[in-house]
Amino acid sequence: MPSASLTLDPHFTVGTVQRRLFGSFVEHLGRCVYDGIYEPGHPTADTEGFRADVIELVRELGVSAIRYPGGNFVSGFRWEDAVGPHGDRPARLDLAWHSTETNEVGLDEFAGWLDKVGSELMYAVNLGTRGVLEALDVLEYANIRSGTKLSDQRIKNGRVEPYRVKMWCLGNEMDGPWQLGHRNAEDYGKLASQTAKAMRQLDEGLELVVCGSSNANMPTFGSWEHTVLLHTYDDVDFISCHVYYEERDGDAASFLATATNMDHFIESVVATADTVRAQLNRTKRINISFDEWNVWYQQRFHAEEQITDIEQWPVAPRLLEDSYSVIDAVVVGNLLISLLKHADRVTSASLAQLVNVIAPIMTEPGGAAWRQTTFFPFAITSRLAVGEALDVKLTTGTYDTAVYGAVPLVDAVATHDAGTGRTAIFLVNRSLDAATTVSVDVSHLGPVSLLETHTLADDDIYATNTLADQDRVRVAPNESAAVADGTLTIELPAVSWTAVSLG
Ligand code: AHR
């Protein structure tokens, strides 16, 4: 049986794990909002029309900040359509997803829902078809106490206290030719800088995210970040990263190594941001908001989902409803490990998305809500990863992949919370056929014992949870784990994700 080892020392820290690392994303896309979080006719719906069963699952998932309302959707969105009396709200065509937007849910309803799930709002402004003025308008509506046209309008609409939204995204994927109002880096950089400066004139304490590349394979990747940051370095706090992965051509070995690509992506964007820092002779650092990441089978999003007849763009069609398997969940768990390994610079992240649309939570109209496989690594990591991320000294064998070459068989990260004395370790075994024994030197932690172990694995790595079989895939305690003489030993099944809590 292959083996691996790691050494934990609470002094070897990478950075503090920010709660915002466990954020998510709700876009007006498909059934994420309508028939997802919001379904007034559902048996569990509350007086505002939100599904209580979904609220429960979102709480259990442990989601911190939620990015809203898009995504590609935001680049055609007029925020003011979706506030005020419902009877006055216009229906609009959503050009991004070829759907009809009813505007039944808008900023006020969504912020109310966030209070119920206990998450923070991260709001994206439209810099595709709109600009500085509209960004200022929605900021005034959301954050000014009273005494101005838009703050008084919010009060009239039923919300007296300002929302005090801290984190704002300056558009979405503006490098992508598919984006409404797509611009080159020069033009976007100037617009983002003007918008950021104006927004700060209204509210100095905002945290602003400028758009990075839509993914690291964009032809402008690297030069986009460089140019945009030359324009905006003093105006923003974060640059965004987006990435979606999928298993291609049955190559599970490469798919399991996906997190090595995320590591490289993060390190490249950090290098670019720090290059601009040196070039401009600044001391401040720009951090990463990894505000879209997930597994997404984009190759499967094709003809049957492409809505063409403009006379019949539907309301809340079933779009991007990927069903996630065990191997997908192992990859998602590994992507979380990658984010934690870079906790010094990735200080905010959003799993895209939250409900029904490439989501950890699925719902059936009038029926059940259930956990996809990817729900488990996210919920457990969000709950256990507290304190400082640790630089674990990992020794492991490698295996060959067609896409990434030789990659480590095991990947791992740990966190340590000095307040409670608890340590969490997160591990994946990427082997397709062999269990791996891992020894962890925990002697530097002082006397510790096992508090919890969770392993996600299955004989069928393509097993999924479905409406018909909602609990087919679960996590189970890892009975092989034991601590003795300052060493934790644990067996990781082939294609598995594991979390261990010590205290
Ligand atoms: O999350 C789905 C889509 O992926 C988002 O709308 C867009 O920003 C990205 O390309």
mmCIF file of C-alpha atoms in Angstrom, residues 321-493:
data_model
loop_
_atom_site.group_PDB
_atom_site.id
_atom_site.type_symbol
_atom_site.label_atom_id
_atom_site.label_comp_id
_atom_site.label_asym_id
_atom_site.label_seq_id
_atom_site.Cartn_x
_atom_site.Cartn_y
_atom_site.Cartn_z
ATOM 1 C CA GLU A 321 -28.273 21.354 -13.252
ATOM 2 C CA ASP A 322 -25.206 19.153 -12.932
ATOM 3 C CA SER A 323 -25.549 16.035 -10.821
ATOM 4 C CA TYR A 324 -22.343 15.562 -8.857
ATOM 5 C CA SER A 325 -20.624 12.258 -8.233
ATOM 6 C CA VAL A 326 -18.151 11.009 -5.622
ATOM 7 C CA ILE A 327 -15.146 11.903 -7.791
ATOM 8 C CA ASP A 328 -16.546 15.432 -8.271
ATOM 9 C CA ALA A 329 -16.831 15.805 -4.490
ATOM 10 C CA VAL A 330 -13.243 14.616 -3.997
ATOM 11 C CA VAL A 331 -12.113 17.267 -6.484
ATOM 12 C CA VAL A 332 -14.204 19.944 -4.746
ATOM 13 C CA GLY A 333 -12.647 18.905 -1.404
ATOM 14 C CA ASN A 334 -9.213 19.206 -3.013
ATOM 15 C CA LEU A 335 -10.030 22.653 -4.418
ATOM 16 C CA LEU A 336 -10.893 23.736 -0.867
ATOM 17 C CA ILE A 337 -7.480 22.410 0.209
ATOM 18 C CA SER A 338 -5.897 24.557 -2.511
ATOM 19 C CA LEU A 339 -7.748 27.666 -1.295
ATOM 20 C CA LEU A 340 -6.644 26.986 2.297
ATOM 21 C CA LYS A 341 -3.029 26.442 1.216
ATOM 22 C CA HIS A 342 -3.127 30.004 -0.145
ATOM 23 C CA ALA A 343 -5.001 31.538 2.784
ATOM 24 C CA ASP A 344 -2.472 34.365 2.988
ATOM 25 C CA ARG A 345 -3.641 35.765 -0.368
ATOM 26 C CA VAL A 346 -6.992 34.152 -1.119
ATOM 27 C CA THR A 347 -9.087 35.876 1.487
ATOM 28 C CA SER A 348 -12.496 35.465 -0.101
ATOM 29 C CA ALA A 349 -13.991 32.749 -2.322
ATOM 30 C CA SER A 350 -17.397 31.772 -3.661
ATOM 31 C CA LEU A 351 -18.473 28.278 -4.591
ATOM 32 C CA ALA A 352 -20.497 28.768 -7.769
ATOM 33 C CA GLN A 353 -23.363 28.333 -7.290
ATOM 34 C CA LEU A 354 -25.605 27.539 -4.315
ATOM 35 C CA VAL A 355 -28.938 25.969 -5.329
ATOM 36 C CA ASN A 356 -29.868 23.925 -8.440
ATOM 37 C CA VAL A 357 -27.384 25.638 -10.779
ATOM 38 C CA ILE A 358 -24.034 23.750 -10.550
ATOM 39 C CA ALA A 359 -24.899 23.574 -6.884
ATOM 40 C CA PRO A 360 -24.362 21.614 -3.674
ATOM 41 C CA ILE A 361 -28.124 21.831 -2.952
ATOM 42 C CA MET A 362 -30.868 20.596 -5.281
ATOM 43 C CA THR A 363 -34.609 21.137 -5.070
ATOM 44 C CA GLU A 364 -37.723 19.823 -6.721
ATOM 45 C CA PRO A 365 -40.641 22.254 -7.172
ATOM 46 C CA GLY A 366 -43.231 21.405 -4.535
ATOM 47 C CA GLY A 367 -40.978 18.593 -3.343
ATOM 48 C CA ALA A 368 -37.708 17.707 -1.670
ATOM 49 C CA ALA A 369 -34.423 19.538 -1.175
ATOM 50 C CA TRP A 370 -31.295 17.397 -0.925
ATOM 51 C CA ARG A 371 -27.521 17.465 -0.581
ATOM 52 C CA GLN A 372 -25.331 16.749 -3.597
ATOM 53 C CA THR A 373 -22.049 14.900 -2.973
ATOM 54 C CA THR A 374 -20.137 18.187 -3.094
ATOM 55 C CA PHE A 375 -22.147 19.465 -0.135
ATOM 56 C CA PHE A 376 -20.165 17.321 2.317
ATOM 57 C CA PRO A 377 -16.561 18.473 1.817
ATOM 58 C CA PHE A 378 -17.730 22.084 1.723
ATOM 59 C CA ALA A 379 -19.856 21.894 4.885
ATOM 60 C CA ILE A 380 -17.221 20.012 6.875
ATOM 61 C CA THR A 381 -14.315 22.189 5.753
ATOM 62 C CA SER A 382 -16.310 25.349 6.473
ATOM 63 C CA ARG A 383 -17.048 24.094 9.994
ATOM 64 C CA LEU A 384 -13.618 22.717 10.901
ATOM 65 C CA ALA A 385 -11.142 25.040 9.124
ATOM 66 C CA VAL A 386 -10.689 27.692 11.799
ATOM 67 C CA GLY A 387 -7.673 29.769 12.863
ATOM 68 C CA GLU A 388 -4.404 29.666 10.954
ATOM 69 C CA ALA A 389 -3.751 27.600 7.843
ATOM 70 C CA LEU A 390 -0.602 25.539 8.379
ATOM 71 C CA ASP A 391 2.165 24.788 5.939
ATOM 72 C CA VAL A 392 2.214 20.992 6.291
ATOM 73 C CA LYS A 393 5.442 19.308 5.270
ATOM 74 C CA LEU A 394 4.084 16.596 2.980
ATOM 75 C CA THR A 395 6.063 13.661 1.620
ATOM 76 C CA THR A 396 4.162 11.616 -0.941
ATOM 77 C CA GLY A 397 4.676 9.602 -4.091
ATOM 78 C CA THR A 398 3.510 10.870 -7.447
ATOM 79 C CA TYR A 399 1.508 9.510 -10.363
ATOM 80 C CA ASP A 400 1.458 10.447 -14.031
ATOM 81 C CA THR A 401 -1.359 12.356 -15.647
ATOM 82 C CA ALA A 402 -1.925 13.172 -19.305
ATOM 83 C CA VAL A 403 -2.779 16.806 -18.549
ATOM 84 C CA TYR A 404 -0.572 17.821 -15.606
ATOM 85 C CA GLY A 405 2.382 15.402 -15.809
ATOM 86 C CA ALA A 406 3.567 13.843 -12.518
ATOM 87 C CA VAL A 407 1.480 15.047 -9.591
ATOM 88 C CA PRO A 408 1.413 14.226 -5.849
ATOM 89 C CA LEU A 409 -0.700 11.209 -4.983
ATOM 90 C CA VAL A 410 -1.849 12.785 -1.734
ATOM 91 C CA ASP A 411 -2.661 16.428 -1.084
ATOM 92 C CA ALA A 412 -3.221 17.927 2.348
ATOM 93 C CA VAL A 413 -3.541 21.065 4.418
ATOM 94 C CA ALA A 414 -4.213 21.741 8.090
ATOM 95 C CA THR A 415 -5.577 24.534 10.240
ATOM 96 C CA HIS A 416 -4.909 25.320 13.884
ATOM 97 C CA ASP A 417 -7.073 27.402 16.178
ATOM 98 C CA ALA A 418 -4.971 28.712 19.065
ATOM 99 C CA GLY A 419 -8.150 29.778 20.896
ATOM 100 C CA THR A 420 -9.636 26.301 21.191
ATOM 101 C CA GLY A 421 -6.424 24.320 20.656
ATOM 102 C CA ARG A 422 -8.156 22.404 17.851
ATOM 103 C CA THR A 423 -6.436 21.289 14.693
ATOM 104 C CA ALA A 424 -8.125 20.147 11.496
ATOM 105 C CA ILE A 425 -6.435 18.172 8.728
ATOM 106 C CA PHE A 426 -7.880 17.834 5.231
ATOM 107 C CA LEU A 427 -6.554 15.173 2.862
ATOM 108 C CA VAL A 428 -7.245 13.634 -0.519
ATOM 109 C CA ASN A 429 -5.995 10.411 -2.002
ATOM 110 C CA ARG A 430 -5.944 10.809 -5.773
ATOM 111 C CA SER A 431 -5.074 7.196 -6.520
ATOM 112 C CA LEU A 432 -7.677 5.521 -8.723
ATOM 113 C CA ASP A 433 -7.017 2.065 -7.340
ATOM 114 C CA ALA A 434 -4.958 2.021 -4.137
ATOM 115 C CA ALA A 435 -5.634 3.025 -0.568
ATOM 116 C CA THR A 436 -2.820 5.104 0.968
ATOM 117 C CA THR A 437 -1.660 5.125 4.579
ATOM 118 C CA VAL A 438 -0.742 8.556 5.888
ATOM 119 C CA SER A 439 1.312 9.190 9.043
ATOM 120 C CA VAL A 440 1.029 12.642 10.517
ATOM 121 C CA ASP A 441 3.564 13.891 13.034
ATOM 122 C CA VAL A 442 1.337 15.730 15.518
ATOM 123 C CA SER A 443 3.905 15.824 18.332
ATOM 124 C CA HIS A 444 4.325 19.627 18.009
ATOM 125 C CA LEU A 445 0.657 20.077 18.910
ATOM 126 C CA GLY A 446 1.136 18.669 22.409
ATOM 127 C CA PRO A 447 -1.138 15.905 23.677
ATOM 128 C CA VAL A 448 -4.109 15.554 21.302
ATOM 129 C CA SER A 449 -6.826 13.053 20.644
ATOM 130 C CA LEU A 450 -9.246 12.404 17.820
ATOM 131 C CA LEU A 451 -12.442 14.437 17.917
ATOM 132 C CA GLU A 452 -13.973 13.699 14.503
ATOM 133 C CA THR A 453 -13.085 11.898 11.276
ATOM 134 C CA HIS A 454 -15.009 12.006 8.015
ATOM 135 C CA THR A 455 -14.208 10.229 4.770
ATOM 136 C CA LEU A 456 -16.006 10.495 1.455
ATOM 137 C CA ALA A 457 -15.375 7.466 -0.780
ATOM 138 C CA ASP A 458 -17.414 4.852 -2.605
ATOM 139 C CA ASP A 459 -16.864 1.703 -4.634
ATOM 140 C CA ASP A 460 -18.679 3.513 -7.426
ATOM 141 C CA ILE A 461 -16.857 6.806 -7.904
ATOM 142 C CA TYR A 462 -19.629 7.974 -10.228
ATOM 143 C CA ALA A 463 -22.421 7.456 -7.676
ATOM 144 C CA THR A 464 -24.629 10.537 -7.145
ATOM 145 C CA ASN A 465 -27.457 11.683 -4.896
ATOM 146 C CA THR A 466 -30.669 12.112 -6.844
ATOM 147 C CA LEU A 467 -34.304 12.987 -6.191
ATOM 148 C CA ALA A 468 -35.058 9.268 -6.146
ATOM 149 C CA ASP A 469 -32.076 8.343 -3.967
ATOM 150 C CA GLN A 470 -31.139 11.425 -1.977
ATOM 151 C CA ASP A 471 -28.787 9.733 0.498
ATOM 152 C CA ARG A 472 -26.966 7.365 -1.847
ATOM 153 C CA VAL A 473 -23.626 9.077 -1.066
ATOM 154 C CA ARG A 474 -22.729 10.164 2.472
ATOM 155 C CA VAL A 475 -19.556 10.742 4.469
ATOM 156 C CA ALA A 476 -18.641 8.161 7.087
ATOM 157 C CA PRO A 477 -16.299 8.151 10.093
ATOM 158 C CA ASN A 478 -12.838 6.857 9.200
ATOM 159 C CA GLU A 479 -12.387 3.917 11.587
ATOM 160 C CA SER A 480 -8.727 3.439 10.628
ATOM 161 C CA ALA A 481 -7.629 6.686 12.304
ATOM 162 C CA ALA A 482 -5.603 6.422 15.501
ATOM 163 C CA VAL A 483 -3.281 8.688 17.471
ATOM 164 C CA ALA A 484 -0.378 7.181 19.407
ATOM 165 C CA ASP A 485 3.026 8.515 20.498
ATOM 166 C CA GLY A 486 2.604 11.834 18.719
ATOM 167 C CA THR A 487 1.612 10.261 15.405
ATOM 168 C CA LEU A 488 -1.754 10.103 13.708
ATOM 169 C CA THR A 489 -2.091 7.237 11.258
ATOM 170 C CA ILE A 490 -4.981 7.023 8.875
ATOM 171 C CA GLU A 491 -5.851 5.030 5.794
ATOM 172 C CA LEU A 492 -7.272 6.947 2.850
ATOM 173 C CA PRO A 493 -9.315 4.837 0.393
#
